[in-house]
Short mmCIF file of N, CA, C and O in Angstrom, two decimals:
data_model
loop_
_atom_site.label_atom_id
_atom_site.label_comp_id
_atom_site.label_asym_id
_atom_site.label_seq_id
_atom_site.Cartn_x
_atom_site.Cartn_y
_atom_site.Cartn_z
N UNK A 20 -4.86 6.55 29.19
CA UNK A 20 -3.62 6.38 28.44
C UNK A 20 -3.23 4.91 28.42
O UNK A 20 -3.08 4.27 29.46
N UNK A 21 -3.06 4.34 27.05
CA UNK A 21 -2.17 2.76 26.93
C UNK A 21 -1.29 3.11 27.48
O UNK A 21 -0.88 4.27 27.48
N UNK A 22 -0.57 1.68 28.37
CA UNK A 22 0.37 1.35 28.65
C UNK A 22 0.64 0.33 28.86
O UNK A 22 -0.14 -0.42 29.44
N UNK A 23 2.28 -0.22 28.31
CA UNK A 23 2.59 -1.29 27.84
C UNK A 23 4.01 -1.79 28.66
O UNK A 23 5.05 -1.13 28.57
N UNK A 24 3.91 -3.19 29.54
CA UNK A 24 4.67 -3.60 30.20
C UNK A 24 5.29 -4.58 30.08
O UNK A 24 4.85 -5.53 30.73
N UNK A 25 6.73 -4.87 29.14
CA UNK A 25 7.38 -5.83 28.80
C UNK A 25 7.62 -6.84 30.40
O UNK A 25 7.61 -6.38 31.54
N UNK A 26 7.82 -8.28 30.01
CA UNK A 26 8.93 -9.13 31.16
C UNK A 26 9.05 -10.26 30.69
O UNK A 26 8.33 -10.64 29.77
N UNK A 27 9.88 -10.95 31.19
CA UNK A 27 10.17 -12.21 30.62
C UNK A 27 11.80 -12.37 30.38
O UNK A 27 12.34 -13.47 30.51
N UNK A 28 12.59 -11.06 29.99
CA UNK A 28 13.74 -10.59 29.19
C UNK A 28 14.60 -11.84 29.96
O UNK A 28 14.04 -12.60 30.75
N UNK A 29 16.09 -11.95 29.60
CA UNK A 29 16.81 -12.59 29.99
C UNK A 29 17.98 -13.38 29.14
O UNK A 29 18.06 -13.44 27.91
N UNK A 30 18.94 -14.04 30.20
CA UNK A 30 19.83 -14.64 29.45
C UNK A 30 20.32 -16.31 29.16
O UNK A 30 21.02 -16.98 29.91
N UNK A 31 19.78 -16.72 27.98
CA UNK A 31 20.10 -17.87 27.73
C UNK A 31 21.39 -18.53 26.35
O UNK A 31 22.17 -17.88 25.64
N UNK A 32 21.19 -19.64 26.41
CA UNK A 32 22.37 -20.33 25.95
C UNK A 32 21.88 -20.29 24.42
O UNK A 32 20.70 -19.97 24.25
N UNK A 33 22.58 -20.56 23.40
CA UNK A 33 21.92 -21.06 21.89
C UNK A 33 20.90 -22.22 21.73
O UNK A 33 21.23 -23.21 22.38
N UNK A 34 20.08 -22.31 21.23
CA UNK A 34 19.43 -23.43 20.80
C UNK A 34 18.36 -23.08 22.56
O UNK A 34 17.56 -23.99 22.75
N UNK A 35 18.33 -22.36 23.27
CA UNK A 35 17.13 -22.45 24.19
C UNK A 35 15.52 -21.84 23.78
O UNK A 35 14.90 -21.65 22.74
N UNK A 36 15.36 -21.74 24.79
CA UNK A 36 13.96 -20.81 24.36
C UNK A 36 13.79 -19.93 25.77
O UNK A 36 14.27 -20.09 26.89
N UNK A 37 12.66 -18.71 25.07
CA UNK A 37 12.28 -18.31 26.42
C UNK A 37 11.17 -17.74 25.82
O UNK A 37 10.72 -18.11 24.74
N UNK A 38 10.49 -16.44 26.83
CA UNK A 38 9.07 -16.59 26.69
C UNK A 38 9.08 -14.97 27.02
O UNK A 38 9.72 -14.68 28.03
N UNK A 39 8.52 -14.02 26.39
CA UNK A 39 8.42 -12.45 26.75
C UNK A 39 6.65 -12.41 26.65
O UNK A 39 5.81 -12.87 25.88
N UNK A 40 6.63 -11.50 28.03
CA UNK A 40 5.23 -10.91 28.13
C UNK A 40 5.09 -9.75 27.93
O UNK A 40 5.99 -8.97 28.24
N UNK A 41 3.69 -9.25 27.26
CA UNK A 41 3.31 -7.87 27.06
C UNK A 41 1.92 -7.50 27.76
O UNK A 41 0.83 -7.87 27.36
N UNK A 42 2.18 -6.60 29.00
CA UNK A 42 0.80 -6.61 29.63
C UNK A 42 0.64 -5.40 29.11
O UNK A 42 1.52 -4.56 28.96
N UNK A 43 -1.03 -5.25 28.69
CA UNK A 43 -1.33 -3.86 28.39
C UNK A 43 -2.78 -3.39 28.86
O UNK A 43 -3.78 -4.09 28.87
N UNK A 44 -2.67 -1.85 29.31
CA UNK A 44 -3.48 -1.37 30.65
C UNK A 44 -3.85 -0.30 30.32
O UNK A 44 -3.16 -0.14 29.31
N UNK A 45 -4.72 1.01 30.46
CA UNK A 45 -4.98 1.71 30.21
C UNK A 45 -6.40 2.33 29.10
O UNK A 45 -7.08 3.35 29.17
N UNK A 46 -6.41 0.99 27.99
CA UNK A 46 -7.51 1.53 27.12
C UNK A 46 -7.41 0.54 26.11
O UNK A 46 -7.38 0.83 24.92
N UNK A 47 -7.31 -1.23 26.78
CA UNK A 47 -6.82 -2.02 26.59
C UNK A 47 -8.42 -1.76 25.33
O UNK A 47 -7.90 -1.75 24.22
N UNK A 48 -9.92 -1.58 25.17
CA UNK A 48 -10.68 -1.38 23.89
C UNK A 48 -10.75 -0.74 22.85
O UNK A 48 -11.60 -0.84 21.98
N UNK A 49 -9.51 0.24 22.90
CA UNK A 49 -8.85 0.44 22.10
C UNK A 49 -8.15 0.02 20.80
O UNK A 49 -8.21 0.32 19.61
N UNK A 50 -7.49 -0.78 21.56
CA UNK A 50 -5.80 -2.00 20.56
C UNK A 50 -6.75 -3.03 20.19
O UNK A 50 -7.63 -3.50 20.92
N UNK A 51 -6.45 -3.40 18.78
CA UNK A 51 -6.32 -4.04 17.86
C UNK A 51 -5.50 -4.63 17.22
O UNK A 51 -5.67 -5.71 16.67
N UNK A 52 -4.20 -3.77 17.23
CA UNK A 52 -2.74 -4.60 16.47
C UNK A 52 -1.78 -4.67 18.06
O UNK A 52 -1.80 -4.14 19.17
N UNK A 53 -1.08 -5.54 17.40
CA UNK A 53 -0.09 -5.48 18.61
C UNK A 53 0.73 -6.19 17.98
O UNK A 53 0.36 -7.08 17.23
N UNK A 54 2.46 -5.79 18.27
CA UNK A 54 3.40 -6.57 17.41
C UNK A 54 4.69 -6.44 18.21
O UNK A 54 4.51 -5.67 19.15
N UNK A 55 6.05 -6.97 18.15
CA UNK A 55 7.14 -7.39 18.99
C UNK A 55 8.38 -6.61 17.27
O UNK A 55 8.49 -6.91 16.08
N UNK A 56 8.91 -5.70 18.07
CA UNK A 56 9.77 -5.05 17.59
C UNK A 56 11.29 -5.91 18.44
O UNK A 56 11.21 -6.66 19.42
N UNK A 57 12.64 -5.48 17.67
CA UNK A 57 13.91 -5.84 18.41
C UNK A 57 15.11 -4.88 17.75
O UNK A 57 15.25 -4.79 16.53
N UNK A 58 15.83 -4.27 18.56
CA UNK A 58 16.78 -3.53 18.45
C UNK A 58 18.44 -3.63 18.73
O UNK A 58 18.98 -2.93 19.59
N UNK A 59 19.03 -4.39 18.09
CA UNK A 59 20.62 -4.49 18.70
C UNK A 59 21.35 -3.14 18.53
O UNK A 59 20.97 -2.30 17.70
N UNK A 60 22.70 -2.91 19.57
CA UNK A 60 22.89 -1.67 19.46
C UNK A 60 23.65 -1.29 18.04
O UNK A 60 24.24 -2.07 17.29
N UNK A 61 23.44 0.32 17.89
CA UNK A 61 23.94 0.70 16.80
C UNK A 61 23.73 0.17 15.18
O UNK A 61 24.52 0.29 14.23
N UNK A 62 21.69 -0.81 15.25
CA UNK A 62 21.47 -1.36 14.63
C UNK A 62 19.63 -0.78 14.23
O UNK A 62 19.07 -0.26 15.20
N UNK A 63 18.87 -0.86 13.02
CA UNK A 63 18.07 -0.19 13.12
C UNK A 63 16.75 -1.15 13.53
O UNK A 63 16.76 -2.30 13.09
N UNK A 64 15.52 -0.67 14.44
CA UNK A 64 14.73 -1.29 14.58
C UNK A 64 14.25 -2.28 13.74
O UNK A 64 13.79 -1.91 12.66
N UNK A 65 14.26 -3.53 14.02
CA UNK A 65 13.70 -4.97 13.25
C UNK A 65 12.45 -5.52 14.00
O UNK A 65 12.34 -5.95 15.15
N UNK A 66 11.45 -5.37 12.89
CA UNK A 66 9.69 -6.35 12.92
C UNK A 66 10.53 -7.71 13.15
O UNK A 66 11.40 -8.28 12.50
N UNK A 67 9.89 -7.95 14.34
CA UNK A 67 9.57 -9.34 14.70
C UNK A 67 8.72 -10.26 14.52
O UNK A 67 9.14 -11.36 14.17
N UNK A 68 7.06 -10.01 14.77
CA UNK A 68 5.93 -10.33 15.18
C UNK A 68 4.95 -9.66 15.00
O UNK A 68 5.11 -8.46 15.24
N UNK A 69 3.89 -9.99 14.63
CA UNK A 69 2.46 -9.09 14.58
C UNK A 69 1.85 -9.90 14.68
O UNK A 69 2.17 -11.05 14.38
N UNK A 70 0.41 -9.43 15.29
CA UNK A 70 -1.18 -10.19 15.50
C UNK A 70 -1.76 -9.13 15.55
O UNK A 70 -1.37 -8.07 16.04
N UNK A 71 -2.99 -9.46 14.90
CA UNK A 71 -4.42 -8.93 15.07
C UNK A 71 -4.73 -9.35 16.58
O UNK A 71 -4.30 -10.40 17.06
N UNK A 72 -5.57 -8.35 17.34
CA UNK A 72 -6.15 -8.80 18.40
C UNK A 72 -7.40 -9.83 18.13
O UNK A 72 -7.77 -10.35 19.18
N UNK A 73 -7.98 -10.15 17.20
CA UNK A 73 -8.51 -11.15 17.64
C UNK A 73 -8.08 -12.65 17.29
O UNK A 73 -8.83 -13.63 17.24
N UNK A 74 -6.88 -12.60 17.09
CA UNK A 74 -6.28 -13.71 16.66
C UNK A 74 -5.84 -14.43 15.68
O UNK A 74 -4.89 -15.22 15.65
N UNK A 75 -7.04 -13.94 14.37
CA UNK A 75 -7.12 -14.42 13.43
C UNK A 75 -5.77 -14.14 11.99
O UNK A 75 -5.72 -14.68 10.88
N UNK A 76 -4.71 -12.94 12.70
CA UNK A 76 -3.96 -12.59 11.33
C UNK A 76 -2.56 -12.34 12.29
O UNK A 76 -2.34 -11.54 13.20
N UNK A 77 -1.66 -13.48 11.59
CA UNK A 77 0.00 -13.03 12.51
C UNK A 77 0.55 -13.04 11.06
O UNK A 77 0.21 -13.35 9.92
N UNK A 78 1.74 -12.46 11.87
CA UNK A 78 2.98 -11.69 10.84
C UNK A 78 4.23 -12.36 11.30
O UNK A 78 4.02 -12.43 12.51
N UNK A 79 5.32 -12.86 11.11
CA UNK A 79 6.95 -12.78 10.82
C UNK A 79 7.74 -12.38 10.24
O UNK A 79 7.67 -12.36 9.02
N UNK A 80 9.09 -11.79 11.12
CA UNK A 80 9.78 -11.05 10.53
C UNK A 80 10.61 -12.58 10.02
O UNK A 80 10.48 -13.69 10.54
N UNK A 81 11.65 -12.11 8.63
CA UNK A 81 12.36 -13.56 7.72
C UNK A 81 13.27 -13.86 9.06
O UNK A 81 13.23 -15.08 9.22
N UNK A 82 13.99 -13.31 9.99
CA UNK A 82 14.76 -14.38 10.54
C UNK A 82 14.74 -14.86 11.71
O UNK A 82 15.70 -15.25 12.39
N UNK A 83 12.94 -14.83 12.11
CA UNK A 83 12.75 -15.75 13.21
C UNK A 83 11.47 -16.67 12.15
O UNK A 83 11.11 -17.81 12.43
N UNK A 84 11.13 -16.14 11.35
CA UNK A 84 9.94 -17.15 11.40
C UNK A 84 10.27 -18.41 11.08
O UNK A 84 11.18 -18.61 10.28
N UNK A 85 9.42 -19.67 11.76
CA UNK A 85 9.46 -20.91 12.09
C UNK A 85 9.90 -21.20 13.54
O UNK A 85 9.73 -22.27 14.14
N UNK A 86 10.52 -20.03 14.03
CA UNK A 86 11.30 -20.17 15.56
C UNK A 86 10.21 -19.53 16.30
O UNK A 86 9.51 -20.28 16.98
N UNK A 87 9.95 -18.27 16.29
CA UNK A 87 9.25 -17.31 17.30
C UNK A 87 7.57 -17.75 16.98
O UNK A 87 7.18 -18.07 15.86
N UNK A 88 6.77 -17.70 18.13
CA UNK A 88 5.74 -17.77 18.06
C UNK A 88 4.79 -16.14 18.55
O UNK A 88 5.46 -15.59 19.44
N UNK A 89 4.02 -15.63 18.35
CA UNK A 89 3.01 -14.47 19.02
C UNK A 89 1.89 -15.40 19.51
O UNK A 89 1.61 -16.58 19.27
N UNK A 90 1.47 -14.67 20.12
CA UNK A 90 0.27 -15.50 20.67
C UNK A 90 -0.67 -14.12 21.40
O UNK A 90 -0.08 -13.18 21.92
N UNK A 91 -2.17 -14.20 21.34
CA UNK A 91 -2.69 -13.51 22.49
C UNK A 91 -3.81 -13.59 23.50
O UNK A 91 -4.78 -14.19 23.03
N UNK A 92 -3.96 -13.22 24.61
CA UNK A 92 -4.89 -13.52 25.62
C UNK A 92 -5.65 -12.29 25.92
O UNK A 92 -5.19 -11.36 26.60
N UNK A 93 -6.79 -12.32 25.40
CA UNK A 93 -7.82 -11.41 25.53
C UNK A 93 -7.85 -10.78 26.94
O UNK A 93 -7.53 -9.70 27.45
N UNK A 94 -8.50 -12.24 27.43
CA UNK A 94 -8.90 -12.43 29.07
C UNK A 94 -8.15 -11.52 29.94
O UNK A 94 -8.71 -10.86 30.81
N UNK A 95 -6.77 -11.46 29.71
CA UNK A 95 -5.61 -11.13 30.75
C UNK A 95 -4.90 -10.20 29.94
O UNK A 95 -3.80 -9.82 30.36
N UNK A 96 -5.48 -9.64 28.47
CA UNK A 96 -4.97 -8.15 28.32
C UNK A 96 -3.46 -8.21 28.12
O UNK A 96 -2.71 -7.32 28.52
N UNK A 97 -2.94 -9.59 27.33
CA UNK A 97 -1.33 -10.02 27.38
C UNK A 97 -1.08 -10.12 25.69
O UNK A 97 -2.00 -10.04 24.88
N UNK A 98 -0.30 -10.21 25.50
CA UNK A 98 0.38 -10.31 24.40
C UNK A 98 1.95 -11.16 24.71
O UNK A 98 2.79 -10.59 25.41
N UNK A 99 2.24 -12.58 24.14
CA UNK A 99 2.84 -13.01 24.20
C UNK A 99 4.03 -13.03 22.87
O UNK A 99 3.77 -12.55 21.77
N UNK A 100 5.22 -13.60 23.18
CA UNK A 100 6.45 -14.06 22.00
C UNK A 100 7.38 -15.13 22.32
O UNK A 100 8.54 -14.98 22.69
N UNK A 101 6.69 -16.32 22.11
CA UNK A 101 7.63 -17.79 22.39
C UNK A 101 8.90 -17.82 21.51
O UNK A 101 8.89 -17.86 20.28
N UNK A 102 9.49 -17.82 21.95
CA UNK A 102 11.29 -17.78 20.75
C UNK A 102 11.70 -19.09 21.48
O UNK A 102 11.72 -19.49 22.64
N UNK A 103 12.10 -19.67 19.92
CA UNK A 103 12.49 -21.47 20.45
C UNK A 103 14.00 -21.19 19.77
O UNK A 103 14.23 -20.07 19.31
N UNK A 104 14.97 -22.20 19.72
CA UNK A 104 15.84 -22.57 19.11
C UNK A 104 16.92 -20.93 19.18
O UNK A 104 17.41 -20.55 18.11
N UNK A 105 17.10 -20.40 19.99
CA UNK A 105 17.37 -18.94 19.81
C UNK A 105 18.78 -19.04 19.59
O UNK A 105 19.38 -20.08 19.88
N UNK A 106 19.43 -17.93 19.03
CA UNK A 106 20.95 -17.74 17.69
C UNK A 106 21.60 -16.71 18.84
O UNK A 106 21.01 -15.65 19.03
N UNK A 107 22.10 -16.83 19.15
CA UNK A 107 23.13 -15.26 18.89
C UNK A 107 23.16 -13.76 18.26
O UNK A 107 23.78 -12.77 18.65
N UNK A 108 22.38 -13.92 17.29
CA UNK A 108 21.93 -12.95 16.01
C UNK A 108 20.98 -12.23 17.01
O UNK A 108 21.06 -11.02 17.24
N UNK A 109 19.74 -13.38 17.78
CA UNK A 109 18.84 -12.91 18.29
C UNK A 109 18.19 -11.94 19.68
O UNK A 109 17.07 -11.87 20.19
N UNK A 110 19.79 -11.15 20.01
CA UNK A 110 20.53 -10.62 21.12
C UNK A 110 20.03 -9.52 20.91
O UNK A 110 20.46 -8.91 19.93
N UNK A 111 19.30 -9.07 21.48
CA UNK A 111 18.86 -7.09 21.47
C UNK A 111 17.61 -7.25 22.51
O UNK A 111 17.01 -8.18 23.05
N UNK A 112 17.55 -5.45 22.50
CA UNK A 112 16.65 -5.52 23.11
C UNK A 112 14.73 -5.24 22.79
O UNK A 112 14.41 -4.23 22.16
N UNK A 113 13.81 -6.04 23.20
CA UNK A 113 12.89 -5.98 22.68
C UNK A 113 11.66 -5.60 23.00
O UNK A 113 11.07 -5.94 24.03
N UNK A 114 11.15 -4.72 21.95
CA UNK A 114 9.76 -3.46 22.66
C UNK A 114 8.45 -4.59 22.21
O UNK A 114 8.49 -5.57 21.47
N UNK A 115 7.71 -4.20 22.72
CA UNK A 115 6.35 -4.47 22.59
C UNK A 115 5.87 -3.05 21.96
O UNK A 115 6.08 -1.91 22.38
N UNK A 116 5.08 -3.54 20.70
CA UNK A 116 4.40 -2.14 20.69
C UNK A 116 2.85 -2.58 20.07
O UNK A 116 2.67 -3.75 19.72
N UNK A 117 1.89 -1.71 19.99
CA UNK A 117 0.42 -1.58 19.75
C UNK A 117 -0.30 -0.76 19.34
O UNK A 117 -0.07 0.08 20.21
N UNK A 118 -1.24 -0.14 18.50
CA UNK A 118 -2.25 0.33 18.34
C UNK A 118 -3.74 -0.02 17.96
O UNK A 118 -4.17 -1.18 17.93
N UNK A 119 -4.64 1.34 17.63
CA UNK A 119 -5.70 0.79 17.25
C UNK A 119 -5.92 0.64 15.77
O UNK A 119 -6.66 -0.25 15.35
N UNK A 120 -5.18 1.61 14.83
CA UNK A 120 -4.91 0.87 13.30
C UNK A 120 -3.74 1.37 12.66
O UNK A 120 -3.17 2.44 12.87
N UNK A 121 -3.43 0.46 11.85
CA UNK A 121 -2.14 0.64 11.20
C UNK A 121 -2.27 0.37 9.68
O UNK A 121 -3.30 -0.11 9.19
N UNK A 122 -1.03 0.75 8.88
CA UNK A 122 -1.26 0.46 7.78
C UNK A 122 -0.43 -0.46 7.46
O UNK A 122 -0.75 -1.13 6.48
N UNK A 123 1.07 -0.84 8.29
CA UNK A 123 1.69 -1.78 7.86
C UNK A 123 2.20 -2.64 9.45
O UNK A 123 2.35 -2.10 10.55
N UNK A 124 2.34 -3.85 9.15
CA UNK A 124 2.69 -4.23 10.53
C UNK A 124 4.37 -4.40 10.59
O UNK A 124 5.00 -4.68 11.60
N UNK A 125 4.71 -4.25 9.78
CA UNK A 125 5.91 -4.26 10.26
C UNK A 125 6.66 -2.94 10.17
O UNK A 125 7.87 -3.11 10.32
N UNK A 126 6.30 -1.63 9.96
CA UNK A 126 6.27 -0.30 10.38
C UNK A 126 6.25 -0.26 11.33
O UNK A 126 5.21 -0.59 11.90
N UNK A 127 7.59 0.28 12.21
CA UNK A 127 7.90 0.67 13.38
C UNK A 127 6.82 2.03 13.80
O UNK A 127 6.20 2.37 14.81
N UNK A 128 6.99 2.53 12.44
CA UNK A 128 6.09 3.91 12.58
C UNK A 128 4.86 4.06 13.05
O UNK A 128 4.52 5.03 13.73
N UNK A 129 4.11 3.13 12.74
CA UNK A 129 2.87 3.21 12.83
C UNK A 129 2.32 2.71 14.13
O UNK A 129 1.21 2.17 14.07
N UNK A 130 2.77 2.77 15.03
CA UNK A 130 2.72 1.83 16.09
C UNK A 130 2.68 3.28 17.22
O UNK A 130 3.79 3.65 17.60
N UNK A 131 1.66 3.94 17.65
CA UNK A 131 1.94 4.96 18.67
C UNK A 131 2.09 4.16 20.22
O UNK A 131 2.47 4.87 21.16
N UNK A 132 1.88 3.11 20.41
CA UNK A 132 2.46 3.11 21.91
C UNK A 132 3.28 1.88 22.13
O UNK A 132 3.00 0.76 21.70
N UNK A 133 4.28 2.20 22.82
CA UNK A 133 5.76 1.34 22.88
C UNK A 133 6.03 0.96 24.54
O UNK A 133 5.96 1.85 25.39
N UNK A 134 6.26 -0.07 24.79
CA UNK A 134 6.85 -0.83 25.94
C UNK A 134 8.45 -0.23 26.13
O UNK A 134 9.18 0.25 25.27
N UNK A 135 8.69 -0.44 27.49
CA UNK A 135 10.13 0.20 27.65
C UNK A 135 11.45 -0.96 27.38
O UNK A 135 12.60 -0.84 27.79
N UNK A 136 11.01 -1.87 26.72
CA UNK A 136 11.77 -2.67 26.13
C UNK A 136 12.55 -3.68 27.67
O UNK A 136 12.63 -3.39 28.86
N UNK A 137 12.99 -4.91 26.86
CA UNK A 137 13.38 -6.07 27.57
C UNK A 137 14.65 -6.29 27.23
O UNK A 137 14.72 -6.00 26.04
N UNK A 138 15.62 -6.61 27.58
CA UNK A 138 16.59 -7.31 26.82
C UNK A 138 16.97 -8.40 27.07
O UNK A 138 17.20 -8.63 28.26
N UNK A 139 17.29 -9.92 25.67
CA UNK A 139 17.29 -10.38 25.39
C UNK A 139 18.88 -10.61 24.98
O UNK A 139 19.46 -9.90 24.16
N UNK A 140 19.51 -11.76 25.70
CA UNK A 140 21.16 -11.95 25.13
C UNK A 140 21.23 -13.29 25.40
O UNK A 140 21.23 -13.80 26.52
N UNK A 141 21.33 -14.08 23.90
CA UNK A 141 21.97 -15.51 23.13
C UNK A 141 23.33 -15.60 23.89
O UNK A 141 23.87 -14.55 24.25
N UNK A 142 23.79 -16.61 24.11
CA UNK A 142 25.09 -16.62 24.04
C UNK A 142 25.47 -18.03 23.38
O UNK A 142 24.80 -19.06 23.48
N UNK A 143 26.45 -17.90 22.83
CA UNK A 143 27.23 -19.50 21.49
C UNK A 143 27.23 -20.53 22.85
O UNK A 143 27.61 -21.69 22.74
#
């Protein structure tokens, strides 16, 4: 069975950065996609991020891209999300999720295995 272990979460000021990890275990020859979902409350799941596992194809959601980076490490079975310059807006909490194929990457749907999420709070 995949399984997927957010950390990194935390609380910073506007204009900082921070850094979320995604370790993933279980049937790590499996996954192929892997992408960074975010949820504020009483708000509906928002695409963040996507990569191909081998590196070659990333995705942004419109209101981080130029800020957030994905990144991934084969070696160590990680999946990274560098967020620079971070808003207020950018306050929720955030899943890691993955499979072995999808049809859209920024389809929450398509994504059968999900991290128990991090949370993430901007403050002005």
């Amino acid at each position: 069975q995949v399984s997927l272990i957010e950390s990194g979460g935390g609380s910073m000021q506007a204009g900082g950065s921070l850094r979320l990890s995604c370790k993933v275990s279980g049937g790590t020859g499996l996954i192929w996609y892997m992408a960074w979902f975010r949820q504020a409350p009483n708000k509906e799941r928002e695409f963040v991020a996507g990569i191909h596992w081998s590196g070659r194809r990333t995705y942004y959601g419109d209101a981080v891209k130029g800020r957030f980076t994905i990144s991934r490490d084969s070696a160590k079975n990680m999946a990274a999300l560098q967020m620079s310059s971070l808003e207020p807006e950018d306050t929720a909490i955030y899943y890691c999720a993955a499979d072995q194929n999808i049809n859209t990457y920024t389809n929450a749907g398509d994504y059968d295995y999900w991290g128990q999420g991090t949370q993430v709070t901007v403050s002005s």
